[in-house]
Coordinates of N, CA and C in Angstrom, one line a residue:
M695 N 44.5 -56.4 -0.5 CA 43.9 -55.6 -0.4 C 42.6 -56.6 0.4
K696 N 41.7 -55.5 1.2 CA 40.8 -56.1 2.1 C 39.4 -56.5 1.8
D697 N 39.1 -57.1 2.4 CA 37.5 -58.3 2.2 C 36.7 -56.9 2.6
T698 N 35.2 -57.1 1.4 CA 33.8 -56.5 2.3 C 33.2 -57.0 1.8
H699 N 32.7 -56.7 2.8 CA 31.7 -57.3 3.2 C 29.9 -57.6 2.0
Q700 N 29.9 -58.5 1.7 CA 28.7 -58.7 0.6 C 27.3 -58.4 1.0
F701 N 26.5 -57.3 0.8 CA 25.4 -56.9 0.8 C 24.4 -58.1 0.1
P702 N 23.2 -58.6 0.6 CA 22.8 -58.9 0.1 C 21.3 -58.2 -1.1
K703 N 21.2 -58.9 -2.3 CA 20.8 -58.2 -3.0 C 19.6 -57.4 -3.3
T704 N 18.5 -58.2 -2.9 CA 17.6 -58.3 -2.3 C 17.4 -56.7 -1.2
Q705 N 15.8 -56.4 -1.6 CA 15.7 -55.3 -0.3 C 15.5 -55.5 0.9
P706 N 15.4 -54.9 2.2 CA 14.9 -55.3 3.3 C 14.1 -55.7 3.8
Y707 N 12.9 -55.1 2.7 CA 11.1 -54.7 2.9 C 10.9 -55.0 1.3
I708 N 9.9 -56.3 2.1 CA 9.5 -56.7 0.2 C 8.0 -56.3 0.5
E709 N 7.2 -55.6 -0.6 CA 5.6 -55.3 -0.6 C 5.7 -55.8 -1.7
T710 N 4.2 -56.4 -1.7 CA 3.8 -57.3 -2.5 C 2.7 -55.8 -3.4
E711 N 2.6 -56.9 -4.7 CA 1.9 -56.1 -5.6 C 0.4 -55.5 -5.4
Q712 N -0.2 -56.5 -4.7 CA -1.3 -56.3 -4.3 C -1.1 -54.6 -3.1
Y713 N -0.4 -54.7 -2.2 CA -0.1 -53.4 -1.4 C 0.1 -52.2 -2.3
L714 N 1.1 -52.3 -3.3 CA 1.6 -51.3 -4.4 C 0.4 -50.8 -4.8
D715 N -0.8 -51.9 -5.3 CA -1.5 -51.3 -5.7 C -3.2 -50.3 -5.5
Q716 N -2.7 -50.9 -3.7 CA -3.9 -50.4 -3.1 C -3.2 -48.8 -2.7
L717 N -2.1 -48.8 -2.3 CA -1.3 -47.8 -2.0 C -1.2 -46.4 -3.3
I718 N -1.0 -46.7 -4.1 CA -1.5 -46.1 -5.7 C -3.0 -45.8 -5.9
A719 N -3.9 -46.6 -5.9 CA -5.4 -46.1 -5.5 C -5.7 -45.6 -4.3
S720 N -5.3 -45.5 -3.4 CA -5.8 -44.1 -2.2 C -5.0 -43.5 -2.1
A721 N -4.2 -43.2 -2.8 CA -3.1 -42.0 -3.3 C -4.3 -41.2 -4.1
T722 N -4.0 -42.0 -5.0 CA -5.3 -41.1 -6.5 C -6.1 -40.6 -6.1
E723 N -7.2 -41.1 -5.8 CA -8.6 -41.7 -4.7 C -8.2 -39.6 -3.9
R724 N -7.4 -39.5 -2.9 CA -7.0 -38.8 -1.9 C -6.6 -37.4 -3.2
A725 N -6.4 -37.6 -3.6 CA -5.4 -36.7 -4.3 C -6.9 -36.1 -5.6
I726 N -7.7 -36.9 -6.1 CA -9.0 -36.1 -6.8 C -9.8 -35.4 -5.8
H727 N -10.4 -35.7 -4.7 CA -11.3 -35.4 -3.8 C -10.5 -34.4 -3.3
Q728 N -8.9 -33.8 -2.6 CA -9.2 -33.0 -2.1 C -9.0 -31.7 -3.3
P729 N -9.1 -30.2 -2.7 CA -9.1 -29.4 -3.7 C -7.2 -29.0 -4.1
K730 N -6.9 -28.7 -5.1 CA -5.4 -28.6 -5.3 C -4.8 -27.0 -4.8
T731 N -4.1 -27.5 -3.5 CA -3.8 -26.5 -2.5 C -3.2 -25.0 -3.2
A732 N -2.4 -25.3 -4.1 CA -1.8 -23.6 -4.8 C -2.8 -23.3 -5.5
Q733 N -4.0 -23.9 -6.4 CA -4.6 -22.9 -6.7 C -5.7 -22.4 -6.2
H734 N -6.2 -23.3 -4.8 CA -7.4 -22.9 -3.7 C -6.9 -21.8 -3.2
T735 N -5.8 -21.6 -3.0 CA -5.0 -20.9 -2.0 C -5.2 -19.3 -2.8
A736 N -4.7 -19.4 -4.3 CA -4.3 -18.1 -5.2 C -5.6 -17.6 -5.3
H737 N -6.5 -18.5 -5.4 CA -8.2 -18.3 -5.8 C -9.1 -17.4 -4.3
R738 N -8.1 -17.9 -2.9 CA -8.8 -17.3 -1.6 C -8.0 -15.7 -2.0
R739 N -7.1 -15.5 -2.2 CA -6.0 -14.5 -2.7 C -6.5 -13.7 -3.1
L740 N -7.0 -13.6 -4.0 CA -7.9 -13.1 -5.2 C -9.0 -13.1 -4.9
H741 N -9.2 -13.2 -4.1 CA -11.3 -12.7 -3.1 C -11.1 -11.7 -2.1
R742 N -9.5 -12.0 -1.2 CA -9.6 -11.2 -0.3 C -9.1 -9.7 -1.4
I743 N -8.6 -9.9 -2.0 CA -7.5 -8.5 -2.3 C -8.7 -7.7 -3.3
A744 N -9.6 -8.6 -4.1 CA -10.9 -7.8 -4.4 C -12.1 -7.5 -3.4
W745 N -12.0 -7.9 -2.6 CA -12.5 -7.6 -1.4 C -12.2 -5.9 -1.0
A746 N -11.0 -6.0 -0.7 CA -9.9 -4.9 0.1 C -10.2 -3.6 -0.7
A747 N -10.2 -4.2 -2.0 CA -10.3 -3.2 -3.6 C -11.5 -2.3 -3.1
A748 N -12.3 -3.3 -2.8 CA -13.6 -2.7 -3.4 C -13.7 -1.6 -2.0
A749 N -13.4 -2.4 -0.8 CA -13.6 -1.3 0.3 C -12.9 -0.3 0.4
A750 N -11.4 -0.1 -0.2 CA -10.9 1.3 -0.4 C -11.5 2.2 -1.3
I751 N -12.2 1.8 -2.6 CA -12.8 3.0 -3.3 C -14.3 3.3 -2.7
I752 N -15.3 2.2 -1.8 CA -16.1 2.9 -1.1 C -15.6 3.7 -0.2
L753 N -14.7 3.6 0.2 CA -13.8 4.7 1.1 C -13.5 6.0 0.8
L754 N -12.8 5.6 -0.3 CA -12.6 6.7 -1.4 C -13.3 7.8 -1.6
I755 N -14.6 6.8 -2.0 CA -16.2 7.8 -2.6 C -16.0 8.6 -1.1
A756 N -16.2 7.8 -0.3 CA -17.3 8.5 1.1 C -15.8 9.5 1.1
G757 N -15.1 9.4 1.4 CA -14.2 10.4 1.8 C -14.2 11.7 1.1
W758 N -14.5 11.3 -0.4 CA -14.4 12.0 -1.8 C -15.7 13.5 -1.3
G759 N -17.1 12.2 -0.9 CA -17.8 13.0 -0.5 C -18.4 13.5 0.8
W760 N -17.3 13.0 2.1 CA -17.9 14.0 2.9 C -16.6 15.9 3.1
H761 N -15.8 15.6 2.1 CA -14.7 16.5 2.0 C -15.7 17.6 1.3
R762 N -16.3 17.2 -0.1 CA -17.3 18.2 -0.6 C -18.0 18.8 -0.6
L763 N -19.0 17.6 0.3 CA -20.2 18.2 1.0 C -20.0 19.2 2.6
G764 N -18.3 18.9 2.7 CA -17.9 20.2 4.1 C -19.4 19.4 5.0
S765 N -18.9 20.0 6.5 CA -19.8 19.8 7.3 C -20.8 20.9 7.1
P766 N -22.1 21.5 8.4 CA -22.9 22.6 8.1 C -22.3 23.6 8.7
S767 N -21.5 23.3 9.6 CA -20.9 24.5 10.4 C -20.1 25.2 10.1
D768 N -19.3 24.5 8.7 CA -18.9 25.8 8.4 C -18.7 26.8 6.9
P769 N -18.1 28.0 7.3 CA -18.9 29.2 6.5 C -18.7 28.9 4.9
P770 N -19.1 29.7 4.3 CA -19.4 29.4 3.1 C -17.7 29.8 2.3
A771 N -17.3 29.8 0.9 CA -16.1 30.0 0.6 C -16.0 31.7 0.3
E772 N -16.9 32.1 0.1 CA -17.3 33.5 0.1 C -16.9 34.4 1.4
Q773 N -17.4 34.1 2.0 CA -17.5 35.0 3.3 C -16.8 34.8 4.0
I774 N -15.7 33.6 3.5 CA -13.8 33.5 4.4 C -13.0 34.5 3.2
V775 N -13.4 34.4 1.9 CA -12.6 35.0 1.0 C -12.7 36.8 1.5
Q776 N -14.5 37.3 1.8 CA -14.6 38.8 2.2 C -13.8 38.8 3.5
S777 N -14.0 37.9 4.8 CA -13.3 38.7 6.0 C -11.9 38.4 5.8
V778 N -10.9 38.0 5.1 CA -9.9 37.9 4.9 C -9.7 38.8 4.2
S779 N -10.3 39.4 3.1 CA -9.9 40.3 1.9 C -10.2 41.8 3.0
T780 N -11.3 41.7 4.2 CA -11.1 43.6 4.9 C -10.3 43.3 5.8
Q781 N -9.7 42.3 6.3 CA -9.1 42.0 7.2 C -7.8 43.4 7.0
Q782 N -7.0 44.4 7.5 CA -5.7 44.8 7.6 C -4.3 44.3 8.4
G783 N -3.6 44.1 8.0 CA -2.1 43.7 8.2 C -1.4 45.4 8.8
P784 N -0.5 44.5 10.2 CA 0.5 45.8 9.9 C 1.0 47.0 8.9
L785 N 1.2 46.1 7.6 CA 2.2 47.1 6.9 C 1.3 47.5 5.8
D786 N -0.3 47.4 5.4 CA -0.9 47.5 5.3 C -1.5 49.3 5.6
T787 N -1.8 49.1 7.0 CA -1.9 50.3 8.0 C -0.7 51.1 7.6
F788 N 0.5 50.7 7.4 CA 1.8 51.6 7.6 C 1.9 52.5 6.5
L789 N 1.5 51.6 5.1 CA 1.4 52.0 3.9 C 0.0 52.7 3.8
D790 N -0.8 52.7 4.2 CA -1.7 53.9 4.2 C -1.5 55.1 4.7
G791 N -0.2 54.8 6.2 CA -0.6 56.4 6.8 C 0.8 57.1 6.1
I792 N 1.3 57.0 5.4 CA 2.5 57.5 4.4 C 1.9 58.6 3.6
S793 N 3.0 59.4 3.1 CA 2.5 60.8 2.1 C 3.4 60.0 1.2
D794 N 2.9 60.7 -0.5 CA 3.6 60.2 -1.8 C 4.8 60.4 -2.1
E795 N 5.4 60.7 -1.4 CA 6.8 61.7 -1.4 C 7.5 60.4 -0.6
E796 N 6.8 60.3 0.6 CA 7.5 58.9 1.3 C 7.6 57.5 0.5
A797 N 6.4 57.0 0.3 CA 5.9 56.1 -0.8 C 7.3 56.0 -1.8
A798 N 7.5 57.3 -2.3 CA 8.5 57.3 -3.6 C 10.1 56.9 -3.4
H799 N 9.9 56.9 -1.9 CA 11.8 57.1 -1.4 C 11.8 55.3 -1.1
I800 N 10.7 54.8 -1.3 CA 10.6 53.5 -0.4 C 11.0 52.5 -2.4
D801 N 12.1 52.0 -2.2 CA 13.0 51.3 -2.9 C 12.9 49.3 -2.1
C802 N 13.3 49.1 -3.7 CA 13.6 47.6 -3.1 C 15.0 47.6 -2.6
Y803 N 14.7 46.7 -1.6 CA 16.4 46.3 -1.0 C 17.2 45.5 -1.5
K804 N 18.1 45.9 -2.3 CA 19.3 45.0 -2.8 C 20.5 44.7 -2.5
V805 N 21.0 43.8 -2.3 CA 22.5 43.4 -2.1 C 23.4 43.3 -3.4
D806 N 23.8 44.1 -3.3 CA 24.9 44.2 -4.4 C 26.4 43.2 -3.8
N807 N 26.6 43.4 -3.1 CA 27.9 42.9 -2.8 C 27.4 42.1 -1.7
I808 N 27.5 40.7 -2.1 CA 27.1 39.4 -0.9 C 28.2 38.7 -0.4
P809 N 29.0 39.0 1.1 CA 30.4 38.7 1.1 C 30.8 37.4 0.9
Q810 N 31.8 36.7 1.4 CA 32.1 35.4 1.4 C 33.1 35.0 2.3
Y811 N 32.7 34.2 2.8 CA 33.2 33.4 4.0 C 34.1 32.7 3.8

């Protein structure tokens, strides 16, 4: 069997008790004075979401008001309906020009047999 090298049982760097106490005290002080980063970022994120939601609500209300009021150059709805109802299309013109006998012959076009391809 091979002989193995004997490693020393002590650590290569030795810290004194005073150094360790100072290290722990400074880390504790730093932790007390620094804000909790996870909680701090979550709080900031919540504020940003709240501001964005408030801005979106304001924009929705403004858009709804703009749509509801309309622009002053738009004609009233009654005038639009009246102008559409007085205009005659080509089908109305044709039906006004035929007699009652011709209108009686108009039937709904129906396909009885649909060819299969």
